[in-house]
Amino acid sequence: MKYTTKQDFLNHVNNTFKFEDEFLQAVEEVVSSIWDTVQSNPEYLKYNILDRIVVPERAFIFRVPWIDDNNNVHVNLGYRIQFNSAIGPYKGGLRFHPSVNLGILKFLAFEQIFKNSLTGLSMGGGKGGSNFDPKGKTDTEIMRFCQSFMSELSKHIGSDTDVPAGDIGVGGREIGFMFGQYKRLKNEFTGVLTGKNTKWGGSLIRPEATGYGTVYFVDEMLKTRNESLKGKIATVSGSGNVAQFACEKLIEMGAKPVTLSDSSGFIYDRDGITQEKIDFVKELKSKRSARISEYAEKYNVEYFEGKRPWSIECDIALPCATQNELDIKDAKKLLDNGCFVVAEGANMPSTKDAVELFIDKKILFGPGKAANAGGVAVSGIEMSQNSTRMPLSREKVDSLLKEIMRHIHTTCVKYGSEKGGFINYVDGANIGGFVRVADSMIDQGIV
Ligand code: NDP
């Protein structure tokens, strides 16, 4: 089908996928970047890449029944979106959160296609999860839920087909329960999930990879302006996996993180968050699922109930919690306060108009599909360690992670540099990720 304008195409997508707001938001952003590239390449037009790339190869929705500790029966929805396998097996995390729905998982799976492509590794795009809320559940309830979820998911995944990982609400404990159930059902020990414990096939640096990678990406962006992380003040949102390790690396590289948040509010630690305080947060969040307000009580710092940290003065902002957590008002406040670097540790945390403002003001803005690709990159490295049955050292994985983040940055510069020298990382990441996938789709025929 031929579309005369970009809006024409977006109208068609909007009509086809009504009510999938986050997915439509993600499509609009990518299509805005790649439109000219597609129009100027007769092959992309001839093989109708645009129409094909916005439709998942398949998506599963299934029932997940489970029994709580008091013998009550519950049912949640389970999902897996297998979006695009042009460059490798589907790869992308599982999210357990009450907000999960088809539109959110499709947006995440769609983003994952281009992110995985940017890493240079062989991974297609996928995502999955459930509207199950792990908060307040006991370990045995979590185990029974994970086993039930995997009983169905196991029919659709495999180490050469689709390799899920963690995301919000899915950490090492959940991956362990799901891996155990997969092994029991299939009677095979393969790399079907990443984010595993290092004792049984996980990669060193995988838990740290997304947060560390985001900070490595920031470092690369800063170098383009002859700046470094030394002495910079950073606001960070979230207090889960990505936020914790982003803070850890910020400190190691000489910056000063001053905020952390959760869905209840944020803490502001003017003296700077230290490694000891991060260790407390790891225990607080990963083991006890407690509130970040406990940090404020323990260390006697300010706590802002129901607020986000973007009003705090900083040089660098790292949104590391969830989608659409930084809107236009937040963006204006950040800029007014002198912030000149924003890198997305989370997926699509900035709203469309916030992103447009950052680009308009020509700050260093690293979109999630580039800045947070370190997690999936090390997942790819975990897959290759599982295939060869040969674990790599911490130093080796960390140096591969750095190399991949540098490679992603170089790709963004190649495809996103504008006249006058400004680097539009959104265009750079979208076009750089797209070209490899589109060319591979053409090579493989109309499938
Ligand atoms: P975690 O579950 O470990 O932590 C999520 C954090 O975000 C928690 O602090 C949580 O607070 C907060 N949060 C969740 N939902 C909301 C909300 N609606 N409003 C405000 N805060 C919220 O997840 P991760 O750290 O793994 O993931 C964070 C982000 O990073 C997500 O966007 C994810 O997709 C992205 N990402 C993660 C990767 C990974 O390797 N883990 C890889 C690439 C991207 P609370 O405790 O109150 O729920």
mmCIF file of N, CA and C in Angstrom, residues 55-144:
data_model
loop_
_atom_site.group_PDB
_atom_site.id
_atom_site.type_symbol
_atom_site.label_atom_id
_atom_site.label_comp_id
_atom_site.label_asym_id
_atom_site.label_seq_id
_atom_site.Cartn_x
_atom_site.Cartn_y
_atom_site.Cartn_z
ATOM 1 N N VAL A 55 3.311 -4.736 12.365
ATOM 2 C CA VAL A 55 2.429 -5.848 12.753
ATOM 3 C C VAL A 55 3.281 -6.976 13.336
ATOM 4 N N PRO A 56 2.961 -7.431 14.554
ATOM 5 C CA PRO A 56 3.756 -8.521 15.145
ATOM 6 C C PRO A 56 3.623 -9.805 14.331
ATOM 7 N N GLU A 57 4.703 -10.597 14.314
ATOM 8 C CA GLU A 57 4.601 -11.891 13.627
ATOM 9 C C GLU A 57 3.529 -12.734 14.312
ATOM 10 N N ARG A 58 3.487 -12.717 15.615
ATOM 11 C CA ARG A 58 2.360 -13.323 16.362
ATOM 12 C C ARG A 58 2.341 -12.806 17.795
ATOM 13 N N ALA A 59 1.180 -12.976 18.446
ATOM 14 C CA ALA A 59 1.048 -12.585 19.854
ATOM 15 C C ALA A 59 0.138 -13.590 20.550
ATOM 16 N N PHE A 60 0.534 -13.986 21.741
ATOM 17 C CA PHE A 60 -0.270 -14.948 22.506
ATOM 18 C C PHE A 60 -0.871 -14.269 23.721
ATOM 19 N N ILE A 61 -2.124 -14.587 24.014
ATOM 20 C CA ILE A 61 -2.742 -14.165 25.280
ATOM 21 C C ILE A 61 -3.273 -15.431 25.932
ATOM 22 N N PHE A 62 -2.949 -15.610 27.197
ATOM 23 C CA PHE A 62 -3.374 -16.861 27.838
ATOM 24 C C PHE A 62 -3.788 -16.670 29.294
ATOM 25 N N ARG A 63 -4.519 -17.672 29.790
ATOM 26 C CA ARG A 63 -5.009 -17.668 31.172
ATOM 27 C C ARG A 63 -3.913 -18.178 32.102
ATOM 28 N N VAL A 64 -3.727 -17.472 33.238
ATOM 29 C CA VAL A 64 -2.753 -17.937 34.232
ATOM 30 C C VAL A 64 -3.477 -18.127 35.569
ATOM 31 N N PRO A 65 -3.976 -19.335 35.808
ATOM 32 C CA PRO A 65 -4.646 -19.591 37.089
ATOM 33 C C PRO A 65 -3.633 -19.961 38.167
ATOM 34 N N TRP A 66 -3.836 -19.503 39.387
ATOM 35 C CA TRP A 66 -2.904 -19.865 40.475
ATOM 36 C C TRP A 66 -3.635 -19.805 41.808
ATOM 37 N N ILE A 67 -3.062 -20.454 42.803
ATOM 38 C CA ILE A 67 -3.725 -20.576 44.111
ATOM 39 C C ILE A 67 -2.890 -19.870 45.167
ATOM 40 N N ASP A 68 -3.505 -18.971 45.940
ATOM 41 C CA ASP A 68 -2.732 -18.260 46.976
ATOM 42 C C ASP A 68 -2.570 -19.136 48.220
ATOM 43 N N ASP A 69 -1.894 -18.594 49.237
ATOM 44 C CA ASP A 69 -1.567 -19.400 50.414
ATOM 45 C C ASP A 69 -2.805 -19.781 51.227
ATOM 46 N N ASN A 70 -3.928 -19.087 50.969
ATOM 47 C CA ASN A 70 -5.160 -19.424 51.685
ATOM 48 C C ASN A 70 -6.114 -20.251 50.831
ATOM 49 N N ASN A 71 -5.539 -20.847 49.758
ATOM 50 C CA ASN A 71 -6.312 -21.720 48.855
ATOM 51 C C ASN A 71 -7.376 -21.006 48.023
ATOM 52 N N ASN A 72 -7.251 -19.680 47.877
ATOM 53 C CA ASN A 72 -8.150 -18.970 46.957
ATOM 54 C C ASN A 72 -7.593 -19.088 45.538
ATOM 55 N N VAL A 73 -8.496 -19.260 44.565
ATOM 56 C CA VAL A 73 -8.060 -19.386 43.167
ATOM 57 C C VAL A 73 -8.099 -18.011 42.503
ATOM 58 N N HIS A 74 -7.005 -17.646 41.821
ATOM 59 C CA HIS A 74 -6.938 -16.367 41.105
ATOM 60 C C HIS A 74 -6.648 -16.638 39.630
ATOM 61 N N VAL A 75 -7.006 -15.663 38.801
ATOM 62 C CA VAL A 75 -6.673 -15.767 37.373
ATOM 63 C C VAL A 75 -6.069 -14.457 36.907
ATOM 64 N N ASN A 76 -4.927 -14.531 36.250
ATOM 65 C CA ASN A 76 -4.343 -13.352 35.595
ATOM 66 C C ASN A 76 -4.222 -13.611 34.105
ATOM 67 N N LEU A 77 -3.937 -12.518 33.374
ATOM 68 C CA LEU A 77 -3.717 -12.647 31.928
ATOM 69 C C LEU A 77 -2.216 -12.773 31.669
ATOM 70 N N GLY A 78 -1.836 -13.695 30.811
ATOM 71 C CA GLY A 78 -0.435 -13.820 30.391
ATOM 72 C C GLY A 78 -0.323 -13.436 28.929
ATOM 73 N N TYR A 79 0.826 -12.863 28.562
ATOM 74 C CA TYR A 79 1.026 -12.416 27.167
ATOM 75 C C TYR A 79 2.441 -12.741 26.702
ATOM 76 N N ARG A 80 2.605 -12.983 25.426
ATOM 77 C CA ARG A 80 3.925 -12.944 24.799
ATOM 78 C C ARG A 80 3.741 -12.406 23.391
ATOM 79 N N ILE A 81 4.477 -11.344 23.078
ATOM 80 C CA ILE A 81 4.421 -10.745 21.733
ATOM 81 C C ILE A 81 5.710 -11.132 21.013
ATOM 82 N N GLN A 82 5.586 -11.857 19.920
ATOM 83 C CA GLN A 82 6.763 -12.212 19.103
ATOM 84 C C GLN A 82 6.713 -11.285 17.887
ATOM 85 N N PHE A 83 7.412 -10.151 18.019
ATOM 86 C CA PHE A 83 7.170 -9.070 17.056
ATOM 87 C C PHE A 83 7.957 -9.225 15.759
ATOM 88 N N ASN A 84 9.235 -9.464 15.859
ATOM 89 C CA ASN A 84 10.047 -9.482 14.640
ATOM 90 C C ASN A 84 11.267 -10.376 14.837
ATOM 91 N N SER A 85 11.445 -11.350 13.925
ATOM 92 C CA SER A 85 12.578 -12.281 14.069
ATOM 93 C C SER A 85 13.543 -12.179 12.887
ATOM 94 N N ALA A 86 13.564 -11.005 12.223
ATOM 95 C CA ALA A 86 14.406 -10.876 11.025
ATOM 96 C C ALA A 86 15.895 -11.052 11.329
ATOM 97 N N ILE A 87 16.330 -10.638 12.511
ATOM 98 C CA ILE A 87 17.787 -10.713 12.769
ATOM 99 C C ILE A 87 18.148 -11.695 13.887
ATOM 100 N N GLY A 88 17.171 -12.451 14.384
ATOM 101 C CA GLY A 88 17.500 -13.442 15.415
ATOM 102 C C GLY A 88 16.258 -13.882 16.157
ATOM 103 N N PRO A 89 16.417 -14.845 17.096
ATOM 104 C CA PRO A 89 15.275 -15.283 17.900
ATOM 105 C C PRO A 89 14.661 -14.112 18.665
ATOM 106 N N TYR A 90 13.358 -14.144 18.889
ATOM 107 C CA TYR A 90 12.708 -13.065 19.651
ATOM 108 C C TYR A 90 13.401 -12.952 21.002
ATOM 109 N N LYS A 91 13.585 -11.709 21.444
ATOM 110 C CA LYS A 91 14.282 -11.482 22.715
ATOM 111 C C LYS A 91 13.692 -10.237 23.345
ATOM 112 N N GLY A 92 13.364 -10.328 24.611
ATOM 113 C CA GLY A 92 12.801 -9.185 25.329
ATOM 114 C C GLY A 92 12.222 -9.677 26.641
ATOM 115 N N GLY A 93 12.069 -8.770 27.585
ATOM 116 C CA GLY A 93 11.738 -9.151 28.952
ATOM 117 C C GLY A 93 10.287 -9.527 29.181
ATOM 118 N N LEU A 94 10.041 -9.994 30.401
ATOM 119 C CA LEU A 94 8.692 -10.261 30.904
ATOM 120 C C LEU A 94 8.416 -9.252 32.003
ATOM 121 N N ARG A 95 7.258 -8.606 31.954
ATOM 122 C CA ARG A 95 6.888 -7.611 32.963
ATOM 123 C C ARG A 95 5.685 -8.117 33.758
ATOM 124 N N PHE A 96 5.811 -8.129 35.093
ATOM 125 C CA PHE A 96 4.671 -8.458 35.958
ATOM 126 C C PHE A 96 4.273 -7.187 36.692
ATOM 127 N N HIS A 97 3.167 -6.591 36.281
ATOM 128 C CA HIS A 97 2.722 -5.342 36.900
ATOM 129 C C HIS A 97 1.225 -5.199 36.583
ATOM 130 N N PRO A 98 0.429 -4.681 37.543
ATOM 131 C CA PRO A 98 -1.019 -4.590 37.283
ATOM 132 C C PRO A 98 -1.388 -3.756 36.061
ATOM 133 N N SER A 99 -0.506 -2.849 35.634
ATOM 134 C CA SER A 99 -0.835 -1.994 34.485
ATOM 135 C C SER A 99 -0.651 -2.705 33.142
ATOM 136 N N VAL A 100 -0.087 -3.907 33.147
ATOM 137 C CA VAL A 100 0.256 -4.573 31.876
ATOM 138 C C VAL A 100 -0.995 -4.852 31.036
ATOM 139 N N ASN A 101 -0.917 -4.486 29.771
ATOM 140 C CA ASN A 101 -1.968 -4.837 28.811
ATOM 141 C C ASN A 101 -1.332 -5.002 27.435
ATOM 142 N N LEU A 102 -2.154 -5.352 26.452
ATOM 143 C CA LEU A 102 -1.612 -5.650 25.124
ATOM 144 C C LEU A 102 -0.867 -4.457 24.528
ATOM 145 N N GLY A 103 -1.440 -3.235 24.681
ATOM 146 C CA GLY A 103 -0.835 -2.045 24.078
ATOM 147 C C GLY A 103 0.537 -1.750 24.668
ATOM 148 N N ILE A 104 0.664 -1.892 25.981
ATOM 149 C CA ILE A 104 1.948 -1.624 26.626
ATOM 150 C C ILE A 104 2.988 -2.658 26.184
ATOM 151 N N LEU A 105 2.597 -3.923 26.135
ATOM 152 C CA LEU A 105 3.581 -4.940 25.732
ATOM 153 C C LEU A 105 3.934 -4.820 24.255
ATOM 154 N N LYS A 106 2.981 -4.391 23.439
ATOM 155 C CA LYS A 106 3.314 -4.198 22.014
ATOM 156 C C LYS A 106 4.279 -3.025 21.833
ATOM 157 N N PHE A 107 4.088 -1.966 22.621
ATOM 158 C CA PHE A 107 5.041 -0.844 22.528
ATOM 159 C C PHE A 107 6.434 -1.320 22.927
ATOM 160 N N LEU A 108 6.503 -2.097 24.014
ATOM 161 C CA LEU A 108 7.808 -2.548 24.483
ATOM 162 C C LEU A 108 8.456 -3.498 23.469
ATOM 163 N N ALA A 109 7.657 -4.388 22.887
ATOM 164 C CA ALA A 109 8.197 -5.342 21.909
ATOM 165 C C ALA A 109 8.659 -4.613 20.643
ATOM 166 N N PHE A 110 7.896 -3.599 20.244
ATOM 167 C CA PHE A 110 8.237 -2.822 19.043
ATOM 168 C C PHE A 110 9.572 -2.088 19.254
ATOM 169 N N GLU A 111 9.701 -1.421 20.400
ATOM 170 C CA GLU A 111 10.961 -0.739 20.731
ATOM 171 C C GLU A 111 12.124 -1.718 20.737
ATOM 172 N N GLN A 112 11.833 -2.922 21.252
ATOM 173 C CA GLN A 112 12.884 -3.933 21.415
ATOM 174 C C GLN A 112 13.489 -4.337 20.066
ATOM 175 N N ILE A 113 12.699 -4.298 18.993
ATOM 176 C CA ILE A 113 13.204 -4.674 17.667
ATOM 177 C C ILE A 113 14.424 -3.815 17.315
ATOM 178 N N PHE A 114 14.278 -2.505 17.505
ATOM 179 C CA PHE A 114 15.312 -1.562 17.065
ATOM 180 C C PHE A 114 16.461 -1.534 18.063
ATOM 181 N N LYS A 115 16.108 -1.658 19.354
ATOM 182 C CA LYS A 115 17.137 -1.696 20.394
ATOM 183 C C LYS A 115 18.065 -2.893 20.166
ATOM 184 N N ASN A 116 17.465 -4.059 19.949
ATOM 185 C CA ASN A 116 18.272 -5.266 19.780
ATOM 186 C C ASN A 116 19.131 -5.161 18.532
ATOM 187 N N SER A 117 18.572 -4.566 17.498
ATOM 188 C CA SER A 117 19.327 -4.369 16.262
ATOM 189 C C SER A 117 20.551 -3.486 16.516
ATOM 190 N N LEU A 118 20.354 -2.424 17.310
ATOM 191 C CA LEU A 118 21.466 -1.495 17.588
ATOM 192 C C LEU A 118 22.639 -2.172 18.274
ATOM 193 N N THR A 119 22.370 -3.214 19.078
ATOM 194 C CA THR A 119 23.471 -3.873 19.795
ATOM 195 C C THR A 119 24.441 -4.561 18.839
ATOM 196 N N GLY A 120 23.986 -4.831 17.604
ATOM 197 C CA GLY A 120 24.826 -5.534 16.640
ATOM 198 C C GLY A 120 24.765 -7.044 16.837
ATOM 199 N N LEU A 121 24.040 -7.526 17.857
ATOM 200 C CA LEU A 121 23.938 -8.964 18.122
ATOM 201 C C LEU A 121 22.747 -9.537 17.354
ATOM 202 N N SER A 122 22.623 -10.871 17.414
ATOM 203 C CA SER A 122 21.576 -11.541 16.642
ATOM 204 C C SER A 122 20.348 -11.799 17.518
ATOM 205 N N MET A 123 19.508 -10.793 17.668
ATOM 206 C CA MET A 123 18.314 -10.927 18.508
ATOM 207 C C MET A 123 17.153 -10.175 17.868
ATOM 208 N N GLY A 124 16.025 -10.870 17.718
ATOM 209 C CA GLY A 124 14.812 -10.223 17.238
ATOM 210 C C GLY A 124 14.094 -9.530 18.386
ATOM 211 N N GLY A 125 12.900 -8.997 18.116
ATOM 212 C CA GLY A 125 12.192 -8.221 19.138
ATOM 213 C C GLY A 125 10.979 -8.943 19.690
ATOM 214 N N GLY A 126 10.866 -8.993 21.015
ATOM 215 C CA GLY A 126 9.694 -9.582 21.666
ATOM 216 C C GLY A 126 9.505 -8.989 23.043
ATOM 217 N N LYS A 127 8.402 -9.271 23.667
ATOM 218 C CA LYS A 127 8.149 -8.821 25.041
ATOM 219 C C LYS A 127 6.947 -9.605 25.564
ATOM 220 N N GLY A 128 6.835 -9.710 26.867
ATOM 221 C CA GLY A 128 5.688 -10.428 27.417
ATOM 222 C C GLY A 128 5.455 -10.044 28.848
ATOM 223 N N GLY A 129 4.539 -10.753 29.497
ATOM 224 C CA GLY A 129 4.298 -10.454 30.902
ATOM 225 C C GLY A 129 2.901 -10.787 31.334
ATOM 226 N N SER A 130 2.518 -10.157 32.430
ATOM 227 C CA SER A 130 1.205 -10.427 33.012
ATOM 228 C C SER A 130 0.763 -9.237 33.846
ATOM 229 N N ASN A 131 -0.557 -9.122 34.022
ATOM 230 C CA ASN A 131 -1.098 -8.068 34.904
ATOM 231 C C ASN A 131 -1.047 -8.494 36.378
ATOM 232 N N PHE A 132 -0.328 -9.559 36.668
ATOM 233 C CA PHE A 132 -0.107 -10.038 38.045
ATOM 234 C C PHE A 132 0.704 -8.997 38.816
ATOM 235 N N ASP A 133 0.316 -8.750 40.085
ATOM 236 C CA ASP A 133 1.056 -7.794 40.922
ATOM 237 C C ASP A 133 1.866 -8.552 41.975
ATOM 238 N N PRO A 134 3.193 -8.591 41.830
ATOM 239 C CA PRO A 134 3.998 -9.365 42.793
ATOM 240 C C PRO A 134 4.051 -8.724 44.182
ATOM 241 N N LYS A 135 3.680 -7.428 44.273
ATOM 242 C CA LYS A 135 3.781 -6.741 45.580
ATOM 243 C C LYS A 135 2.883 -7.407 46.612
ATOM 244 N N GLY A 136 3.431 -7.663 47.782
ATOM 245 C CA GLY A 136 2.640 -8.222 48.879
ATOM 246 C C GLY A 136 2.413 -9.722 48.781
ATOM 247 N N LYS A 137 2.959 -10.366 47.755
ATOM 248 C CA LYS A 137 2.779 -11.823 47.625
ATOM 249 C C LYS A 137 3.925 -12.547 48.340
ATOM 250 N N THR A 138 3.617 -13.734 48.835
ATOM 251 C CA THR A 138 4.667 -14.523 49.492
ATOM 252 C C THR A 138 5.508 -15.229 48.424
ATOM 253 N N ASP A 139 6.660 -15.751 48.848
ATOM 254 C CA ASP A 139 7.529 -16.483 47.915
ATOM 255 C C ASP A 139 6.795 -17.674 47.288
ATOM 256 N N THR A 140 5.995 -18.364 48.077
ATOM 257 C CA THR A 140 5.305 -19.553 47.531
ATOM 258 C C THR A 140 4.216 -19.130 46.533
ATOM 259 N N GLU A 141 3.583 -17.999 46.787
ATOM 260 C CA GLU A 141 2.580 -17.509 45.823
ATOM 261 C C GLU A 141 3.270 -17.112 44.511
ATOM 262 N N ILE A 142 4.403 -16.426 44.649
ATOM 263 C CA ILE A 142 5.154 -16.041 43.446
ATOM 264 C C ILE A 142 5.569 -17.302 42.676
ATOM 265 N N MET A 143 6.015 -18.302 43.393
ATOM 266 C CA MET A 143 6.451 -19.537 42.725
ATOM 267 C C MET A 143 5.284 -20.196 41.990
ATOM 268 N N ARG A 144 4.152 -20.300 42.646
ATOM 269 C CA ARG A 144 3.016 -20.952 41.980
ATOM 270 C C ARG A 144 2.560 -20.152 40.764
#
